[in-house]
PDB file of C-alpha atoms and ligand atoms in Angstrom:
ATOM      1  CA  MET A   1      80.163  10.767  12.593  1.00  0.00           C
ATOM      2  CA  ARG A   2      79.498  14.465  13.072  1.00  0.00           C
ATOM      3  CA  PHE A   3      76.226  16.106  14.068  1.00  0.00           C
ATOM      4  CA  THR A   4      76.080  17.978  10.753  1.00  0.00           C
ATOM      5  CA  GLU A   5      75.830  14.610   8.930  1.00  0.00           C
ATOM      6  CA  LEU A   6      72.529  13.942  10.707  1.00  0.00           C
ATOM      7  CA  GLU A   7      71.027  16.839   8.716  1.00  0.00           C
ATOM      8  CA  LEU A   8      69.059  18.196  11.625  1.00  0.00           C
ATOM      9  CA  ASP A   9      66.993  21.338  11.236  1.00  0.00           C
ATOM     10  CA  GLU A  10      69.169  24.432  11.588  1.00  0.00           C
ATOM     11  CA  SER A  11      67.382  25.435  14.808  1.00  0.00           C
ATOM     12  CA  LEU A  12      68.221  22.066  16.392  1.00  0.00           C
ATOM     13  CA  GLN A  13      71.826  22.220  15.207  1.00  0.00           C
ATOM     14  CA  LYS A  14      72.015  25.578  17.035  1.00  0.00           C
ATOM     15  CA  GLY A  15      70.643  23.911  20.170  1.00  0.00           C
ATOM     16  CA  VAL A  16      73.232  21.137  19.885  1.00  0.00           C
ATOM     17  CA  ASN A  17      76.025  23.692  19.417  1.00  0.00           C
ATOM     18  CA  ALA A  18      74.852  25.748  22.399  1.00  0.00           C
ATOM     19  CA  LEU A  19      75.095  22.652  24.598  1.00  0.00           C
ATOM     20  CA  GLY A  20      78.654  22.137  23.365  1.00  0.00           C
ATOM     21  CA  TYR A  21      78.023  18.697  21.825  1.00  0.00           C
ATOM     22  CA  GLU A  22      80.580  18.175  19.067  1.00  0.00           C
ATOM     23  CA  ASN A  23      80.055  14.605  17.927  1.00  0.00           C
ATOM     24  CA  PRO A  24      77.112  12.267  18.499  1.00  0.00           C
ATOM     25  CA  THR A  25      77.704   9.572  21.124  1.00  0.00           C
ATOM     26  CA  PRO A  26      77.410   5.875  20.053  1.00  0.00           C
ATOM     27  CA  ILE A  27      73.753   5.570  21.097  1.00  0.00           C
ATOM     28  CA  GLN A  28      72.987   8.793  19.211  1.00  0.00           C
ATOM     29  CA  THR A  29      74.844   7.615  16.087  1.00  0.00           C
ATOM     30  CA  GLN A  30      72.912   4.346  16.128  1.00  0.00           C
ATOM     31  CA  ALA A  31      69.469   5.581  17.129  1.00  0.00           C
ATOM     32  CA  ILE A  32      69.011   8.984  15.485  1.00  0.00           C
ATOM     33  CA  PRO A  33      69.041   7.972  11.761  1.00  0.00           C
ATOM     34  CA  PRO A  34      66.452   5.137  12.050  1.00  0.00           C
ATOM     35  CA  ALA A  35      64.389   7.201  14.503  1.00  0.00           C
ATOM     36  CA  MET A  36      64.370  10.098  12.027  1.00  0.00           C
ATOM     37  CA  ALA A  37      63.185   7.619   9.391  1.00  0.00           C
ATOM     38  CA  GLY A  38      60.169   6.971  11.627  1.00  0.00           C
ATOM     39  CA  ARG A  39      61.127   3.491  12.777  1.00  0.00           C
ATOM     40  CA  ASP A  40      60.492   2.012  16.210  1.00  0.00           C
ATOM     41  CA  ILE A  41      63.622   1.867  18.363  1.00  0.00           C
ATOM     42  CA  VAL A  42      64.812  -0.277  21.242  1.00  0.00           C
ATOM     43  CA  GLY A  43      67.797   1.499  22.790  1.00  0.00           C
ATOM     44  CA  CYS A  44      69.985  -0.263  25.300  1.00  0.00           C
ATOM     45  CA  ALA A  45      71.745   2.594  27.080  1.00  0.00           C
ATOM     46  CA  GLN A  46      72.416   3.829  30.573  1.00  0.00           C
ATOM     47  CA  THR A  47      72.254   7.358  31.915  1.00  0.00           C
ATOM     48  CA  GLY A  48      75.388   9.263  30.922  1.00  0.00           C
ATOM     49  CA  THR A  49      75.537   7.830  27.380  1.00  0.00           C
ATOM     50  CA  GLY A  50      73.605  10.690  25.786  1.00  0.00           C
ATOM     51  CA  LYS A  51      70.408   8.634  25.436  1.00  0.00           C
ATOM     52  CA  THR A  52      68.151  11.628  26.069  1.00  0.00           C
ATOM     53  CA  ALA A  53      69.266  13.489  22.943  1.00  0.00           C
ATOM     54  CA  ALA A  54      69.079  10.167  21.045  1.00  0.00           C
ATOM     55  CA  PHE A  55      65.277  10.229  21.297  1.00  0.00           C
ATOM     56  CA  VAL A  56      64.667  13.967  21.789  1.00  0.00           C
ATOM     57  CA  LEU A  57      66.398  15.141  18.585  1.00  0.00           C
ATOM     58  CA  PRO A  58      64.409  12.826  16.237  1.00  0.00           C
ATOM     59  CA  ALA A  59      61.202  13.775  18.067  1.00  0.00           C
ATOM     60  CA  LEU A  60      61.917  17.515  17.692  1.00  0.00           C
ATOM     61  CA  GLU A  61      62.913  17.019  14.049  1.00  0.00           C
ATOM     62  CA  HIS A  62      59.590  15.253  13.385  1.00  0.00           C
ATOM     63  CA  LEU A  63      57.609  18.107  14.940  1.00  0.00           C
ATOM     64  CA  LEU A  64      59.496  20.734  12.936  1.00  0.00           C
ATOM     65  CA  ARG A  65      58.977  18.831   9.670  1.00  0.00           C
ATOM     66  CA  ASN A  66      55.246  18.407  10.335  1.00  0.00           C
ATOM     67  CA  PRO A  67      53.941  21.706  11.696  1.00  0.00           C
ATOM     68  CA  THR A  68      50.322  21.891  12.916  1.00  0.00           C
ATOM     69  CA  LYS A  69      48.044  24.222  14.825  1.00  0.00           C
ATOM     70  CA  ASN A  70      46.890  21.285  16.957  1.00  0.00           C
ATOM     71  CA  GLN A  71      47.107  22.032  20.691  1.00  0.00           C
ATOM     72  CA  ASN A  72      47.277  18.376  21.792  1.00  0.00           C
ATOM     73  CA  PRO A  73      50.671  16.776  22.441  1.00  0.00           C
ATOM     74  CA  ARG A  74      52.188  14.911  19.511  1.00  0.00           C
ATOM     75  CA  VAL A  75      55.156  13.568  21.455  1.00  0.00           C
ATOM     76  CA  LEU A  76      54.818  11.825  24.815  1.00  0.00           C
ATOM     77  CA  ILE A  77      57.881  10.874  26.881  1.00  0.00           C
ATOM     78  CA  LEU A  78      57.285   8.680  29.945  1.00  0.00           C
ATOM     79  CA  THR A  79      59.885   8.526  32.719  1.00  0.00           C
ATOM     80  CA  PRO A  80      59.872   6.483  35.942  1.00  0.00           C
ATOM     81  CA  THR A  81      60.785   9.284  38.365  1.00  0.00           C
ATOM     82  CA  ARG A  82      60.153  12.947  38.964  1.00  0.00           C
ATOM     83  CA  GLU A  83      63.913  13.648  38.880  1.00  0.00           C
ATOM     84  CA  LEU A  84      64.355  12.056  35.454  1.00  0.00           C
ATOM     85  CA  CYS A  85      61.208  13.820  34.208  1.00  0.00           C
ATOM     86  CA  ILE A  86      62.624  17.216  35.200  1.00  0.00           C
ATOM     87  CA  GLN A  87      66.025  16.379  33.710  1.00  0.00           C
ATOM     88  CA  VAL A  88      64.627  15.146  30.377  1.00  0.00           C
ATOM     89  CA  ALA A  89      62.305  18.162  30.077  1.00  0.00           C
ATOM     90  CA  GLU A  90      65.240  20.471  30.777  1.00  0.00           C
ATOM     91  CA  GLU A  91      67.447  18.939  28.086  1.00  0.00           C
ATOM     92  CA  THR A  92      64.510  18.954  25.634  1.00  0.00           C
ATOM     93  CA  ARG A  93      63.912  22.676  26.290  1.00  0.00           C
ATOM     94  CA  LYS A  94      67.602  23.420  25.732  1.00  0.00           C
ATOM     95  CA  LEU A  95      67.737  21.491  22.458  1.00  0.00           C
ATOM     96  CA  ALA A  96      64.469  23.177  21.361  1.00  0.00           C
ATOM     97  CA  ASN A  97      65.600  26.612  22.518  1.00  0.00           C
ATOM     98  CA  HIS A  98      65.719  28.001  18.957  1.00  0.00           C
ATOM     99  CA  THR A  99      62.284  26.650  18.021  1.00  0.00           C
ATOM    100  CA  SER A 100      58.802  27.677  19.142  1.00  0.00           C
ATOM    101  CA  LEU A 101      57.893  24.143  20.286  1.00  0.00           C
ATOM    102  CA  ARG A 102      56.205  23.925  23.677  1.00  0.00           C
ATOM    103  CA  ILE A 103      57.419  21.396  26.220  1.00  0.00           C
ATOM    104  CA  VAL A 104      55.342  20.666  29.332  1.00  0.00           C
ATOM    105  CA  SER A 105      56.442  18.411  32.182  1.00  0.00           C
ATOM    106  CA  VAL A 106      53.954  16.710  34.515  1.00  0.00           C
ATOM    107  CA  TYR A 107      55.136  14.805  37.564  1.00  0.00           C
ATOM    108  CA  GLY A 108      53.941  13.952  41.036  1.00  0.00           C
ATOM    109  CA  GLY A 109      54.752  15.928  44.157  1.00  0.00           C
ATOM    110  CA  ALA A 110      54.106  19.273  42.435  1.00  0.00           C
ATOM    111  CA  LYS A 111      50.939  21.404  42.331  1.00  0.00           C
ATOM    112  CA  MET A 112      48.322  20.272  39.807  1.00  0.00           C
ATOM    113  CA  GLN A 113      47.109  23.748  38.859  1.00  0.00           C
ATOM    114  CA  GLN A 114      50.299  25.001  37.251  1.00  0.00           C
ATOM    115  CA  GLN A 115      50.556  21.822  35.181  1.00  0.00           C
ATOM    116  CA  ILE A 116      46.895  22.194  34.171  1.00  0.00           C
ATOM    117  CA  ASP A 117      47.507  25.808  33.052  1.00  0.00           C
ATOM    118  CA  HIS A 118      50.496  24.734  30.963  1.00  0.00           C
ATOM    119  CA  LEU A 119      48.608  21.816  29.393  1.00  0.00           C
ATOM    120  CA  ARG A 120      45.618  24.043  28.543  1.00  0.00           C
ATOM    121  CA  ARG A 121      47.863  26.555  26.789  1.00  0.00           C
ATOM    122  CA  GLY A 122      48.922  23.753  24.438  1.00  0.00           C
ATOM    123  CA  ALA A 123      51.882  21.392  24.405  1.00  0.00           C
ATOM    124  CA  ASP A 124      53.843  19.854  21.556  1.00  0.00           C
ATOM    125  CA  ILE A 125      55.764  17.555  23.881  1.00  0.00           C
ATOM    126  CA  VAL A 126      54.642  16.212  27.249  1.00  0.00           C
ATOM    127  CA  VAL A 127      57.271  14.671  29.531  1.00  0.00           C
ATOM    128  CA  ALA A 128      55.506  12.790  32.317  1.00  0.00           C
ATOM    129  CA  THR A 129      55.632  10.291  35.130  1.00  0.00           C
ATOM    130  CA  PRO A 130      52.854   7.687  34.718  1.00  0.00           C
ATOM    131  CA  GLY A 131      50.910   8.317  37.974  1.00  0.00           C
ATOM    132  CA  ARG A 132      50.516  12.066  37.536  1.00  0.00           C
ATOM    133  CA  LEU A 133      49.761  11.719  33.832  1.00  0.00           C
ATOM    134  CA  MET A 134      46.940   9.284  34.732  1.00  0.00           C
ATOM    135  CA  ASP A 135      45.577  11.934  37.123  1.00  0.00           C
ATOM    136  CA  HIS A 136      45.517  14.530  34.339  1.00  0.00           C
ATOM    137  CA  MET A 137      43.914  12.057  31.924  1.00  0.00           C
ATOM    138  CA  ARG A 138      41.136  11.260  34.432  1.00  0.00           C
ATOM    139  CA  ARG A 139      40.418  14.973  34.794  1.00  0.00           C
ATOM    140  CA  HIS A 140      40.463  15.473  30.998  1.00  0.00           C
ATOM    141  CA  ASN A 141      43.361  17.923  31.215  1.00  0.00           C
ATOM    142  CA  VAL A 142      45.205  16.183  28.396  1.00  0.00           C
ATOM    143  CA  ARG A 143      44.253  14.127  25.338  1.00  0.00           C
ATOM    144  CA  LEU A 144      46.613  11.535  23.905  1.00  0.00           C
ATOM    145  CA  SER A 145      44.687  10.882  20.698  1.00  0.00           C
ATOM    146  CA  ASP A 146      47.156  12.882  18.580  1.00  0.00           C
ATOM    147  CA  VAL A 147      50.380  11.354  19.907  1.00  0.00           C
ATOM    148  CA  GLN A 148      52.632  10.393  17.000  1.00  0.00           C
ATOM    149  CA  ILE A 149      55.799   9.557  18.936  1.00  0.00           C
ATOM    150  CA  LEU A 150      55.852   7.730  22.259  1.00  0.00           C
ATOM    151  CA  VAL A 151      59.064   7.278  24.279  1.00  0.00           C
ATOM    152  CA  LEU A 152      59.452   4.991  27.282  1.00  0.00           C
ATOM    153  CA  ASP A 153      62.632   6.185  28.999  1.00  0.00           C
ATOM    154  CA  GLU A 154      64.309   3.915  31.549  1.00  0.00           C
ATOM    155  CA  ALA A 155      61.777   1.176  30.976  1.00  0.00           C
ATOM    156  CA  ASP A 156      63.532  -1.151  33.460  1.00  0.00           C
ATOM    157  CA  PRO A 157      62.854   0.873  36.640  1.00  0.00           C
ATOM    158  CA  MET A 158      59.411   1.629  35.236  1.00  0.00           C
ATOM    159  CA  LEU A 159      58.590  -2.101  35.366  1.00  0.00           C
ATOM    160  CA  ASP A 160      60.324  -2.550  38.745  1.00  0.00           C
ATOM    161  CA  ARG A 161      58.139   0.175  40.202  1.00  0.00           C
ATOM    162  CA  GLY A 162      55.004  -1.675  39.183  1.00  0.00           C
ATOM    163  CA  PHE A 163      53.944   0.937  36.622  1.00  0.00           C
ATOM    164  CA  LEU A 164      53.010  -1.635  33.942  1.00  0.00           C
ATOM    165  CA  PRO A 165      49.198  -1.352  34.358  1.00  0.00           C
ATOM    166  CA  ASP A 166      49.413   2.460  34.242  1.00  0.00           C
ATOM    167  CA  ILE A 167      51.731   2.349  31.244  1.00  0.00           C
ATOM    168  CA  GLU A 168      49.424  -0.021  29.387  1.00  0.00           C
ATOM    169  CA  HIS A 169      46.472   2.249  30.105  1.00  0.00           C
ATOM    170  CA  ILE A 170      48.402   5.297  28.864  1.00  0.00           C
ATOM    171  CA  VAL A 171      49.844   3.610  25.762  1.00  0.00           C
ATOM    172  CA  TYR A 172      46.420   2.315  24.697  1.00  0.00           C
ATOM    173  CA  GLN A 173      45.064   5.897  24.716  1.00  0.00           C
ATOM    174  CA  THR A 174      47.568   6.802  21.984  1.00  0.00           C
ATOM    175  CA  PRO A 175      47.023   5.918  18.304  1.00  0.00           C
ATOM    176  CA  ARG A 176      48.215   2.495  17.141  1.00  0.00           C
ATOM    177  CA  GLN A 177      50.109   3.913  14.166  1.00  0.00           C
ATOM    178  CA  ARG A 178      52.464   5.923  16.395  1.00  0.00           C
ATOM    179  CA  GLN A 179      56.274   5.553  16.438  1.00  0.00           C
ATOM    180  CA  THR A 180      57.455   3.968  19.701  1.00  0.00           C
ATOM    181  CA  MET A 181      60.943   4.257  21.184  1.00  0.00           C
ATOM    182  CA  LEU A 182      61.889   2.251  24.231  1.00  0.00           C
ATOM    183  CA  PHE A 183      65.108   2.892  26.154  1.00  0.00           C
ATOM    184  CA  SER A 184      66.418   0.660  28.901  1.00  0.00           C
ATOM    185  CA  ALA A 185      69.759   0.095  30.623  1.00  0.00           C
ATOM    186  CA  THR A 186      69.151  -3.661  30.658  1.00  0.00           C
ATOM    187  CA  MET A 187      67.308  -6.012  28.309  1.00  0.00           C
ATOM    188  CA  PRO A 188      65.724  -8.747  30.439  1.00  0.00           C
ATOM    189  CA  PRO A 189      62.886 -10.817  28.892  1.00  0.00           C
ATOM    190  CA  GLN A 190      60.223  -8.500  30.391  1.00  0.00           C
ATOM    191  CA  ILE A 191      61.648  -5.558  28.433  1.00  0.00           C
ATOM    192  CA  SER A 192      61.741  -7.501  25.143  1.00  0.00           C
ATOM    193  CA  ALA A 193      58.142  -8.506  25.870  1.00  0.00           C
ATOM    194  CA  LEU A 194      57.238  -4.844  26.384  1.00  0.00           C
ATOM    195  CA  ALA A 195      58.851  -3.981  23.034  1.00  0.00           C
ATOM    196  CA  ARG A 196      56.823  -6.724  21.309  1.00  0.00           C
ATOM    197  CA  GLN A 197      53.654  -5.534  23.031  1.00  0.00           C
ATOM    198  CA  PHE A 198      54.016  -1.857  22.116  1.00  0.00           C
ATOM    199  CA  GLN A 199      56.055  -1.786  18.912  1.00  0.00           C
ATOM    200  CA  ARG A 200      55.193  -2.739  15.336  1.00  0.00           C
ATOM    201  CA  ASP A 201      58.360  -1.961  13.393  1.00  0.00           C
TER     202      ASP A 201
HETATM  203  P1  AMP B 301      72.087  11.331  29.204  1.00  0.00           P
HETATM  204  O1  AMP B 301      72.658   9.961  29.044  1.00  0.00           O
HETATM  205  O2  AMP B 301      71.076  11.653  28.154  1.00  0.00           O
HETATM  206  O3  AMP B 301      71.575  11.566  30.599  1.00  0.00           O
HETATM  207  O4  AMP B 301      73.275  12.382  28.952  1.00  0.00           O
HETATM  208  C1  AMP B 301      74.400  12.461  29.786  1.00  0.00           C
HETATM  209  C2  AMP B 301      75.134  13.771  29.625  1.00  0.00           C
HETATM  210  O5  AMP B 301      75.808  13.833  28.364  1.00  0.00           O
HETATM  211  C3  AMP B 301      74.240  14.985  29.679  1.00  0.00           C
HETATM  212  O6  AMP B 301      74.842  15.941  30.518  1.00  0.00           O
HETATM  213  C4  AMP B 301      74.215  15.492  28.246  1.00  0.00           C
HETATM  214  O7  AMP B 301      74.036  16.878  28.208  1.00  0.00           O
HETATM  215  C5  AMP B 301      75.550  15.057  27.716  1.00  0.00           C
HETATM  216  N1  AMP B 301      75.567  14.764  26.255  1.00  0.00           N
HETATM  217  C6  AMP B 301      74.578  14.205  25.531  1.00  0.00           C
HETATM  218  N2  AMP B 301      74.938  14.061  24.236  1.00  0.00           N
HETATM  219  C7  AMP B 301      76.208  14.530  24.134  1.00  0.00           C
HETATM  220  C8  AMP B 301      77.142  14.660  23.053  1.00  0.00           C
HETATM  221  N3  AMP B 301      76.859  14.246  21.810  1.00  0.00           N
HETATM  222  N4  AMP B 301      78.354  15.196  23.339  1.00  0.00           N
HETATM  223  C9  AMP B 301      78.651  15.589  24.583  1.00  0.00           C
HETATM  224  N5  AMP B 301      77.825  15.510  25.638  1.00  0.00           N
HETATM  225  C10 AMP B 301      76.611  14.986  25.437  1.00  0.00           C
END
């Protein structure tokens, strides 16, 4: 399969070209078409397989097809670590480079104020670690009531790190009729249970 067959918005195809991606990787070939059709996804993929673009491209495509003046995030990506959060936000910004979509990352170990300023200016996509996102939610810096797409990236370390109560709290602040994508390197019973808990389709 070639990227052009995915019929991505021209601006995203430019982003893909600029990154030098020629053909979609297997996880991208399998995940992008159903994700673009709005379906829930469970992706079994490790880092290095191209899993980030597998959920970022459908999310960006959704935002471009459904423009709004709403300032609240419509896509929320949760990651287990600050490093992954920074990396995912960076790739998302590169893929969205030819769009006007706003991507804000919030993670622990960095100053609150700058993240608050960015959130207040409006965000289409928030990429976050659970603990810091909870902090911002408590202080009413961000509202999740307009989230249409939720991604749990690297769900396995997220559970290992004991984030489940935080994740449940966060997920239940988003609308039930959202699209949910869950990516994990492994599929132990706890991850299938998480998929059943959070996904409908
Ligand atoms: P990830 O698994 O998302 O961490 O991606 C691993 C690396 O593969 C990153 O450096 C990406 O920029 C790169 N990558 C993602 N998709 C493709 C693709 N279709 N072709 C070539 N490289 C890619």
